[in-house]
Structures are given as C-alpha cells and as structure tokens.
Short mmCIF file of C-alpha atoms and ligand atoms in Angstrom, two decimals:
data_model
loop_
_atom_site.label_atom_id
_atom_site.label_comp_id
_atom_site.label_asym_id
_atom_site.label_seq_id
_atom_site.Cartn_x
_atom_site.Cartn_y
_atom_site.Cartn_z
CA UNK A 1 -127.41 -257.26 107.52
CA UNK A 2 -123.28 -257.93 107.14
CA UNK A 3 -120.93 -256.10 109.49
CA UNK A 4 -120.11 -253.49 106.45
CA UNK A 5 -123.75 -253.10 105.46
CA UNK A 6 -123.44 -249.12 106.16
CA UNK A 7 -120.11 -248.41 105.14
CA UNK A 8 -119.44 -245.08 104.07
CA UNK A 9 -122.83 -243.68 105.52
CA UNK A 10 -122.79 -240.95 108.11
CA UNK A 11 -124.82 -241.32 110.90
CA UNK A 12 -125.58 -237.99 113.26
CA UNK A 13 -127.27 -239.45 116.68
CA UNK A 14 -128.25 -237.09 119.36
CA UNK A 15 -128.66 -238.30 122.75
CA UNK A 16 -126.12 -240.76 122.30
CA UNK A 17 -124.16 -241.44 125.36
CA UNK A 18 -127.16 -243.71 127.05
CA UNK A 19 -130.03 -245.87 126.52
CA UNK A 20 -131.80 -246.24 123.08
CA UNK A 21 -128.99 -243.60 121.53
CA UNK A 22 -126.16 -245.25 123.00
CA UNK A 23 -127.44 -248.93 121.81
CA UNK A 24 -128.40 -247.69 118.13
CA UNK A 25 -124.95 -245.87 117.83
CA UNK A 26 -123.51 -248.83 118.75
CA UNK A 27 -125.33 -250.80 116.48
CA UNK A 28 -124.63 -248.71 113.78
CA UNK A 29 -121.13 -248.51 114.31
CA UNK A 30 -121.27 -252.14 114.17
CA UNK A 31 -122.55 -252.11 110.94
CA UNK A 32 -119.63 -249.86 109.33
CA UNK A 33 -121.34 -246.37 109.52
CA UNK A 34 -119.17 -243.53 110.48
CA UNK A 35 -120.85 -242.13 113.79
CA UNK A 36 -120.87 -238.34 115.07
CA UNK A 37 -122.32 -238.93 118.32
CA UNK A 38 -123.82 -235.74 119.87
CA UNK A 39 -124.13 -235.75 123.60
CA UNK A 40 -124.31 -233.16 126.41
CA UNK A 41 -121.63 -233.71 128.88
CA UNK A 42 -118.08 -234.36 127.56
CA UNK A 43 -117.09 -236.86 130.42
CA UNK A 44 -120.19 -238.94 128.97
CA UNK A 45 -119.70 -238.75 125.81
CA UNK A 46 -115.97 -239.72 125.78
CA UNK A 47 -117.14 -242.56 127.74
CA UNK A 48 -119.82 -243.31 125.37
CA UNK A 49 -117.19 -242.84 122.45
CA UNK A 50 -114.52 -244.91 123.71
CA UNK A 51 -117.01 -247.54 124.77
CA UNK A 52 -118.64 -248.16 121.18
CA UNK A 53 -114.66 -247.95 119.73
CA UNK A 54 -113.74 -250.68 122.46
CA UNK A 55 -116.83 -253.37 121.44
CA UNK A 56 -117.09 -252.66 117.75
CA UNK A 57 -113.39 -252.21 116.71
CA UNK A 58 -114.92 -248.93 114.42
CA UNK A 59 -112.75 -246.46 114.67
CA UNK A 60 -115.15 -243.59 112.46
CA UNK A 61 -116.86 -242.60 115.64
CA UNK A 62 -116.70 -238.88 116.34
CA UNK A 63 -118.16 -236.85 119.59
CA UNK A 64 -119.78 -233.28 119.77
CA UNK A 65 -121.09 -231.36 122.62
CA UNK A 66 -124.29 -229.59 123.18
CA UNK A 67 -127.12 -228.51 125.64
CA UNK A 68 -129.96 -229.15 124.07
CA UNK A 69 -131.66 -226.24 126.78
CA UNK A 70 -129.94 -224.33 124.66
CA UNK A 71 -130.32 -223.24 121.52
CA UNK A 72 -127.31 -221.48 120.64
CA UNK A 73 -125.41 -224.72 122.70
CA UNK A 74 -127.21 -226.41 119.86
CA UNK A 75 -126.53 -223.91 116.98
CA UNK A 76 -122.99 -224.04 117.52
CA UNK A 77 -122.54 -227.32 117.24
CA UNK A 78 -124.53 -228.07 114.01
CA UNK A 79 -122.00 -225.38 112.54
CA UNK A 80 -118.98 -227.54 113.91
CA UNK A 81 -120.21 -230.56 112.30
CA UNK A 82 -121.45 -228.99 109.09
CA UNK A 83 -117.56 -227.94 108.93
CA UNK A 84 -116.45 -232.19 109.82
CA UNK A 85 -119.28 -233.82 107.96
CA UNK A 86 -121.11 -232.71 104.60
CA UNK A 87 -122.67 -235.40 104.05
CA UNK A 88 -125.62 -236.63 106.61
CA UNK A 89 -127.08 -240.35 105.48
CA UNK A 90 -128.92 -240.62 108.48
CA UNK A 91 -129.70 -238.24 111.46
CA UNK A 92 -131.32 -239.40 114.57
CA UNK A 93 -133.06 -237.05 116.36
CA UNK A 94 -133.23 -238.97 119.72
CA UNK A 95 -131.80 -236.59 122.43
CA UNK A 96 -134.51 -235.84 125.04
CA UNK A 97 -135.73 -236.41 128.88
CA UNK A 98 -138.76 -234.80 131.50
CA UNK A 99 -138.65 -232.19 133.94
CA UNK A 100 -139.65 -232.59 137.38
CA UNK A 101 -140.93 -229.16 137.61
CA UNK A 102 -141.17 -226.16 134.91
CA UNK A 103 -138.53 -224.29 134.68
CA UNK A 104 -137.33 -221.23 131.53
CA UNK A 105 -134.06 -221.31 130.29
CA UNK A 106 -131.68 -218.04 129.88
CA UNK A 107 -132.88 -217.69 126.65
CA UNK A 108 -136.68 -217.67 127.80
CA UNK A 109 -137.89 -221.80 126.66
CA UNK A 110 -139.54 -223.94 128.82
CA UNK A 111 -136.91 -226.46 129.53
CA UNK A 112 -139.25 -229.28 127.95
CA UNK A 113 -140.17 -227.66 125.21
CA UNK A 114 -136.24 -226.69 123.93
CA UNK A 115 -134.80 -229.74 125.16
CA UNK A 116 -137.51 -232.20 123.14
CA UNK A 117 -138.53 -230.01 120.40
CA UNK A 118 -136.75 -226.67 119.39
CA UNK A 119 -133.33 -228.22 119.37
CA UNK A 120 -134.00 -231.33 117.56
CA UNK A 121 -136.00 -228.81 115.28
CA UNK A 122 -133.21 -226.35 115.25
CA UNK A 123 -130.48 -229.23 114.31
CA UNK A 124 -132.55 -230.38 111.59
CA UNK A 125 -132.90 -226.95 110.02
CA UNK A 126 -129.21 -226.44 110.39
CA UNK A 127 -127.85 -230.12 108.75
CA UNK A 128 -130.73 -230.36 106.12
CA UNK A 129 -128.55 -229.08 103.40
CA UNK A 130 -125.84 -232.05 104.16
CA UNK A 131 -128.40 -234.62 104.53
CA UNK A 132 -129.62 -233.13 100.81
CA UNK A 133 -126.37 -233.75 99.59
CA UNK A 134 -126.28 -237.20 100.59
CA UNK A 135 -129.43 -237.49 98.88
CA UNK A 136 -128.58 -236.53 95.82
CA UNK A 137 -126.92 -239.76 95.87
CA UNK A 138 -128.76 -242.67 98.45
CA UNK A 139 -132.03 -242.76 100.44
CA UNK A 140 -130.93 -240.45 103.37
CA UNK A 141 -133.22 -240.88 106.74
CA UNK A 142 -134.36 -238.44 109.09
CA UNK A 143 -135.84 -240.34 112.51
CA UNK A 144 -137.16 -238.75 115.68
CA UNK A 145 -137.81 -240.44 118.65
CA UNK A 146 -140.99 -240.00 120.22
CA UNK A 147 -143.76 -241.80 122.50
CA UNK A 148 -147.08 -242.82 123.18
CA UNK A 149 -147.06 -240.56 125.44
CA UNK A 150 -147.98 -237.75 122.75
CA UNK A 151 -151.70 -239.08 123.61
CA UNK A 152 -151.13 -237.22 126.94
CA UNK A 153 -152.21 -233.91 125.84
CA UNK A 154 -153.28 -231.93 122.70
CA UNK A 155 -151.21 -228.38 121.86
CA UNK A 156 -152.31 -224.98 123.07
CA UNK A 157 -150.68 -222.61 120.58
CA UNK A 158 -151.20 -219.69 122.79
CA UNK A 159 -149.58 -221.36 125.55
CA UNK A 160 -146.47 -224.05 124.40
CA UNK A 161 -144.19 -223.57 127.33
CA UNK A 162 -147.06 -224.47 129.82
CA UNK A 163 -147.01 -221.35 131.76
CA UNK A 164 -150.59 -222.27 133.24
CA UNK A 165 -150.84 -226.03 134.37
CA UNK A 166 -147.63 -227.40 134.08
CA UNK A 167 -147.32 -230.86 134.76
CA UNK A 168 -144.29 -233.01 134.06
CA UNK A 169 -146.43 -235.66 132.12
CA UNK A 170 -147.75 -232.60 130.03
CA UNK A 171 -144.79 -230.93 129.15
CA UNK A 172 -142.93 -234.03 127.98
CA UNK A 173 -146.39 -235.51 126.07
CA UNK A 174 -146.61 -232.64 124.31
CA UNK A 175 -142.72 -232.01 123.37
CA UNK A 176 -143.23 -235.71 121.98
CA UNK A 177 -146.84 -234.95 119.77
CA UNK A 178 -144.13 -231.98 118.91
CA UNK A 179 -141.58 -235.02 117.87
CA UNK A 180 -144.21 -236.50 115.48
CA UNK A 181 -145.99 -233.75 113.89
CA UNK A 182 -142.69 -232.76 113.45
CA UNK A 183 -141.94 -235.43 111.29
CA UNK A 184 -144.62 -235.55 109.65
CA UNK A 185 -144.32 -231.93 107.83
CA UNK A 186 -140.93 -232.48 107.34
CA UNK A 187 -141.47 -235.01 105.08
CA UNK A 188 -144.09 -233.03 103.50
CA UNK A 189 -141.51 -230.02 102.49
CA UNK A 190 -139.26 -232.99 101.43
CA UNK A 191 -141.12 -234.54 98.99
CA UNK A 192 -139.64 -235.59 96.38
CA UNK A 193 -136.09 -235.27 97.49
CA UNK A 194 -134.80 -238.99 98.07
CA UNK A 195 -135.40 -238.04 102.24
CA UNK A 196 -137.48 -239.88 104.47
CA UNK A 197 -138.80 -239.04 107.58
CA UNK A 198 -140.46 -241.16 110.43
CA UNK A 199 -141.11 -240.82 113.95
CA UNK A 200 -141.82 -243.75 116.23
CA UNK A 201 -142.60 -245.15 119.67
CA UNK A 202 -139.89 -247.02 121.80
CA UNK A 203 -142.15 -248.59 124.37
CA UNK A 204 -141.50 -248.66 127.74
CA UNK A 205 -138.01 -249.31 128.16
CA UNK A 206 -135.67 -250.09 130.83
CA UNK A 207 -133.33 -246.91 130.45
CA UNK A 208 -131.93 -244.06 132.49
CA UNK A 209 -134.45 -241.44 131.96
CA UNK A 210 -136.92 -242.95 134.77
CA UNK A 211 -134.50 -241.22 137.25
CA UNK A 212 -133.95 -238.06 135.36
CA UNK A 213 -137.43 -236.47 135.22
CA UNK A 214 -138.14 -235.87 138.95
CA UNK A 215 -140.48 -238.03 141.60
CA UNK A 216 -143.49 -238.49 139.21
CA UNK A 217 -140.91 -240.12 136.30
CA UNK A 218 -139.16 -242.17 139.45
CA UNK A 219 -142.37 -243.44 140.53
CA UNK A 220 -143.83 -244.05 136.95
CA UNK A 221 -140.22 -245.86 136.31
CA UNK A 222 -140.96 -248.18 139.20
CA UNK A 223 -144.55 -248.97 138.62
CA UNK A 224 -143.53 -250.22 135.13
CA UNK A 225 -140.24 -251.50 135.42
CA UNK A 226 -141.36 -255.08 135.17
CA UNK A 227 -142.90 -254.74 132.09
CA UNK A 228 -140.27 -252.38 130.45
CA UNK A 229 -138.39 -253.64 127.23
CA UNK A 230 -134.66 -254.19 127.41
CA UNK A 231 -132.94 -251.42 125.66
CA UNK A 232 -132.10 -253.67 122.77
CA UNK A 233 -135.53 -253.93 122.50
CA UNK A 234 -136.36 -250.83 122.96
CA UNK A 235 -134.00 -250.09 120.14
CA UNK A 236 -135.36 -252.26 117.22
CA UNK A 237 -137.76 -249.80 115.43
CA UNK A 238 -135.02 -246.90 115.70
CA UNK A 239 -132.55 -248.88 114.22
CA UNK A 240 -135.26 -250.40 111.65
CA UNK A 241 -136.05 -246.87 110.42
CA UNK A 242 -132.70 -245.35 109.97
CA UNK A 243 -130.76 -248.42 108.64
CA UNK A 244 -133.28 -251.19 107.06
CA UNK A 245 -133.09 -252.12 103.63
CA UNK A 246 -136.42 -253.40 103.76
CA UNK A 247 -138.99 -251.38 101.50
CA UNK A 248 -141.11 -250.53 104.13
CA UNK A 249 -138.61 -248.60 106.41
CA UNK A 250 -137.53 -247.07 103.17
CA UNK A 251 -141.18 -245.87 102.68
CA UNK A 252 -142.24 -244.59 106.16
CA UNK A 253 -143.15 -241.19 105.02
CA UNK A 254 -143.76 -239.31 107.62
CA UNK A 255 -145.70 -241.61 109.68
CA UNK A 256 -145.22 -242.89 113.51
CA UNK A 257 -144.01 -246.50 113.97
CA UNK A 258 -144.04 -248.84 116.87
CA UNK A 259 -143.00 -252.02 116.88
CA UNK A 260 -141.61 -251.53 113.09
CA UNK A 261 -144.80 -251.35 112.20
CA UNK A 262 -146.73 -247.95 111.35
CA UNK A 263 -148.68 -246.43 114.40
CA UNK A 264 -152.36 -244.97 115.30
CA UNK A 265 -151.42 -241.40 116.45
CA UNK A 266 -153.62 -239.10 118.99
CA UNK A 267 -156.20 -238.11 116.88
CA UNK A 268 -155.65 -234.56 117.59
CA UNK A 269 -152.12 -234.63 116.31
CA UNK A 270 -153.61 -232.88 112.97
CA UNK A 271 -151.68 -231.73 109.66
CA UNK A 272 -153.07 -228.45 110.75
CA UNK A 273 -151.20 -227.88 113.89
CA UNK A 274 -148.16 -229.93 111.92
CA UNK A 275 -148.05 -226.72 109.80
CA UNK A 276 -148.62 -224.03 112.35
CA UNK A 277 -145.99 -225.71 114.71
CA UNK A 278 -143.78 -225.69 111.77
CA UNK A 279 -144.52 -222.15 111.41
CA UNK A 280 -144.07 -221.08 115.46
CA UNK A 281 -140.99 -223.00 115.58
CA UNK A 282 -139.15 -221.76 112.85
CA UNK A 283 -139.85 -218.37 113.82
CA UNK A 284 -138.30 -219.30 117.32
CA UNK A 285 -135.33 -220.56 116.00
CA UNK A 286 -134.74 -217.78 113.65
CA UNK A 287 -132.33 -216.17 115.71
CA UNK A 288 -130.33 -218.77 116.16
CA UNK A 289 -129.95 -220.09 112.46
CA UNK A 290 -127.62 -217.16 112.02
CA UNK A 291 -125.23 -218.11 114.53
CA UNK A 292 -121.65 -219.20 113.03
CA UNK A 293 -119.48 -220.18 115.92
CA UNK A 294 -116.55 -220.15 112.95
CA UNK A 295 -116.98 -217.17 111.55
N1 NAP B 301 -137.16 -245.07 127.95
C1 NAP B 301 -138.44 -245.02 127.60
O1 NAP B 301 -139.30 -245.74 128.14
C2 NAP B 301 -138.90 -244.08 126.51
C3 NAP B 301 -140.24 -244.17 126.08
C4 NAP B 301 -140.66 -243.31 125.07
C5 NAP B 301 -139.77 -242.41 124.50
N2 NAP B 301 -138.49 -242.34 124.95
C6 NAP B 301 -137.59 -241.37 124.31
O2 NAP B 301 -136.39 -242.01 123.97
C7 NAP B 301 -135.34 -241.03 123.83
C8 NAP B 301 -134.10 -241.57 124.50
O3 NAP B 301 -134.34 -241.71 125.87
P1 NAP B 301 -133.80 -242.94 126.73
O4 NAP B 301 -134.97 -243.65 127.25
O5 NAP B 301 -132.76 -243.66 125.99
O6 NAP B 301 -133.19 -242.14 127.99
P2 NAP B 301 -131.70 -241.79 128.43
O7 NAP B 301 -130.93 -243.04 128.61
O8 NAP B 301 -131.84 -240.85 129.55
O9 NAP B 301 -131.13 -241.04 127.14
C9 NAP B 301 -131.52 -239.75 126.82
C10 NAP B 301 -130.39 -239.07 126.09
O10 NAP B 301 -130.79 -237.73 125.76
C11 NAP B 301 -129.81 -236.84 126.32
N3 NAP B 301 -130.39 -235.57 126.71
C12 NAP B 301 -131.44 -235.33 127.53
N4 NAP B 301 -131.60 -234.02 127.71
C13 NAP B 301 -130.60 -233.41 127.00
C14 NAP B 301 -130.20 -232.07 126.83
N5 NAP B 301 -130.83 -231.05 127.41
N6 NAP B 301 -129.13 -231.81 126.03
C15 NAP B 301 -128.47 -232.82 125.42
N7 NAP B 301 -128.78 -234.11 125.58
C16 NAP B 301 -129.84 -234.40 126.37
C17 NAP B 301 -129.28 -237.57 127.53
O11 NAP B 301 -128.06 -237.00 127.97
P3 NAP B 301 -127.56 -237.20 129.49
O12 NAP B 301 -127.03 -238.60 129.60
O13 NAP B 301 -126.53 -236.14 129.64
O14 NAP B 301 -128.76 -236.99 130.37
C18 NAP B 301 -129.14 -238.96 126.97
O15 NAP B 301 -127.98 -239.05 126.18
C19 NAP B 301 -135.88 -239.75 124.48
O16 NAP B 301 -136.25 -238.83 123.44
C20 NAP B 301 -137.14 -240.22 125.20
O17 NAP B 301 -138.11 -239.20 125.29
C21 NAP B 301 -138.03 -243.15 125.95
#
C-alpha cells in the first residue's frame, strides 16, 4: 500500500493509546487516514496523540475521552465526535481489558461486560449513521477485536454480568463471544448497505493488558510470554480488515478472522443468541442513546 493509500478516510479507533490500538492507529495514520483516537485517560492519550504525530508526520490525528465502564462516559463522546466527524470510513472497535475480580459499575454493569461489550455496542449504535454516510460513497468497515478466548464459556442470558461464578477468564471470554456475535448480526442488519463487518483474533500478543486484569491475567501473561506475538504482529489481521484492498478483507461479512484468514468460532456462538444479544443489549443501552451532551 503507498503512504497516501487512505487519504481522506476517517478512521475512529477505540482503545488507542496502547498495544494493538496504538500500533494500528499508527499504521493508519501512516497511510494518510485522518485518525480520531478514542482513549480513556487524557494524559495517555495526548501521549498516544503526539507520539503517532511525531513518527508519521500526519497531522489529521484527533483525541477523545471516554470510560468505557461507563456508558454515558461513552454516550457523550460519540455525540462529540458525531459533531467533529460525519463521516466514519472505518471504526475499530478495539478498546477492552479483564477484571481481576467482579465488580458493578454506578450505573449497575458488570465492569467486563460494559467495558468489552455494551460500550463498543453503544458506540456503534451511536456513529452508524456517519459510517452510512460514508457508505453511500466507499466500502466503510466496522472491526471488533476479539479472542479465542470466546471458546472459554457459552452465554447465560439470565445471568450476563456473572453474578453467580464469576471468574476473570469467564467474564472476559464471554464479553469477547459478545465481540463476535456482535459482529456477526451487525452485518446481518447491514446488508446491503456498502458496510462490512468482521471480528477477529489477535493471538497472544506481547501487550500491556497481561498486567491490567489482576493475578490470574499476570500469571497467564508470564506463562505465555515466550510465545506471544510482537504487537506488530499482533496487529496484522486488524489492520488487514479495516484497510486492505484485497477482495477478501473487503468480503469478510460478518465472520471471525485470525491470521487474515477466516476463523472456526465456539460452536455455541449461534445466530440465535447473535439475535437475542442484539436484542438484550439494545434494550440496555436505550437509555443512554438519548443522551446529547450538546444539547
Ligand atoms: N494482547 C492479547 O494477547 C490479546 C489477545 C486477544 C484479544 N485481545 C484484545 O485486544 C484488544 C486490545 O488489547 P491490547 O492487548 O492491545 O491491550 P492494551 O495494550 O491494554 O490496550 C487496551 C486498550 O483498551 C483501553 N481500555 C481498556 N479498558 C477501557 C475502558 N474501560 N475505557 C476505555 N478504554 C479502555 C486501554 O486503555 P488504558 O491504556 O487506559 O488501559 C487501552 O487503550 C482488547 O480488546 C483485548 O481484549 C488482546
């Protein structure tokens, strides 16, 4: 791809101060995209901003702020950025991280299950009428990042913020099978409309997060850290999906990558709990939708 290959595409990447964010922002910045990075602490994020200025000499690199525990953190933001940008090419939903132990936010989530799921849901709800509009003219891309480690555990509807049985492993397996399924009946409401959606696996990669999630993640981290991918590497299929001009990146529809390549996914990750997870979440977020920081 040239230096300019995305020039005049907006990019939207959440978690983008660190690791496989960080790197693909970069990346894309490289490329010519104009970049609204979306991270949760300002300090970071200006650090994260000024960084990817510094090394790619593109100066189209914008910052936003929200807490992802929270969903009108998360709310308020989309509205600022619907108010920058009105036009979304490409949004990354990559923010995300594990919880040593369970804990409910103010506004009554499982930490996990906001921080992984509901907000990247939430976001997605909020900018899908931008990233229509740039539809109406190019391919636009819609990529969420999530893990093998959706073969961890299958959903229990009557029970998604693991009030019985937490474990950290759980929580952040599921909140992943969330990511994909996720994806997956996205793309199905979007058919037709110039959008696609894909969901993929990283790896195990050599990032931060391994020291954010507690003594089981720590432990985990250390266990695997000789076989972990570089971030770079780590990176590829993100970067693949959401900026590729090869046909096949342009055709992932719906489906779960690794490697660039499409994915087996837990077999219980069904359609049918695609739809009602659709359904649960949206009624979730409902509140929140009507949230206009601006007006
Ligand atoms: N590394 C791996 O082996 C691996 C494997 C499979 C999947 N993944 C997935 O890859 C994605 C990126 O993770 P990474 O490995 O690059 O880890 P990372 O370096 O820790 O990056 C995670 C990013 O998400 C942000 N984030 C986490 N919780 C947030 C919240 N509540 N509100 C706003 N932002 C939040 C982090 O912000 P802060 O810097 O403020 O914490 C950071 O920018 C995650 O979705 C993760 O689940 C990673």
């Amino acid at each position: 791809m040239t230096q300019a290959a995305l020039s005049g595409k907006n990019y939207v990447v959440t978690g983008a101060n660190s690791g496989i964010g960080l790197f693909s922002a970069r990346r894309f910045a490289e490329l010519g995209a104009n970049v609204a990075l979306v991270c949760r602490n300002e300090q970071r994020g200006h650090e994260a901003l000024a960084e990817i200025i510094a090394t790619t000499g593109n100066e189209n690199i914008s910052l936003y702020l929200a807490d992802f525990s929270s969903l009108a953190s998360v709310s308020e933001m989309a509205d600022k950025l619907l108010r920058d940008i009105s036009k979304i090419d490409v949004l990354c939903n990559n923010a995300g991280g594990a919880n040593g132990s369970r804990q409910v936010t103010d506004e009554g989530f499982e930490t996990t299950f906001v921080s992984n799921h509901l907000s990247s849901f939430l976001l997605t709800k909020k900018l899908l009428p931008a990233v229509l509009n740039a539809a109406s003219g190019d391919l636009a891309r819609i990529v969420f990042t999530s893990s093998y480690g959706h073969f961890n555990s299958a959903l229990n509807f009557d029970d998604l913020g693991l009030a019985q049985g937490y474990s950290t492993l759980k929580a952040y397996g599921r909140s992943k099978l969330m990511n994909l399924l996720t994806a997956r009946e996205l793309q199905y409401r979007l058919r037709g409309k110039n959008v696609v959606v894909s969901s993929f696996h990283p790896g195990a990669v050599r990032t931060p997060i391994w020291n954010k999630g507690g003594m089981l993640a720590r432990l985990l981290g250390l266990v695997l850290y000789p076989f972990m991918k570089s971030i770079g590497q780590g990176s590829d299929t993100f970067v693949w999906l959401a900026s590729s001009e090869d046909q096949a990146s342009k055709e992932a529809d719906g489906h779960y990558f690794y490697e660039s390549k499409r994915a087996e996914t837990a077999k219980f990750a069904t359609a049918e709990d695609a739809k009602r997870l659709w359904q649960i979440s949206e009624e979730l977020i409902a509140p929140y939708c009507l949230l206009d920081a601006g007006s």
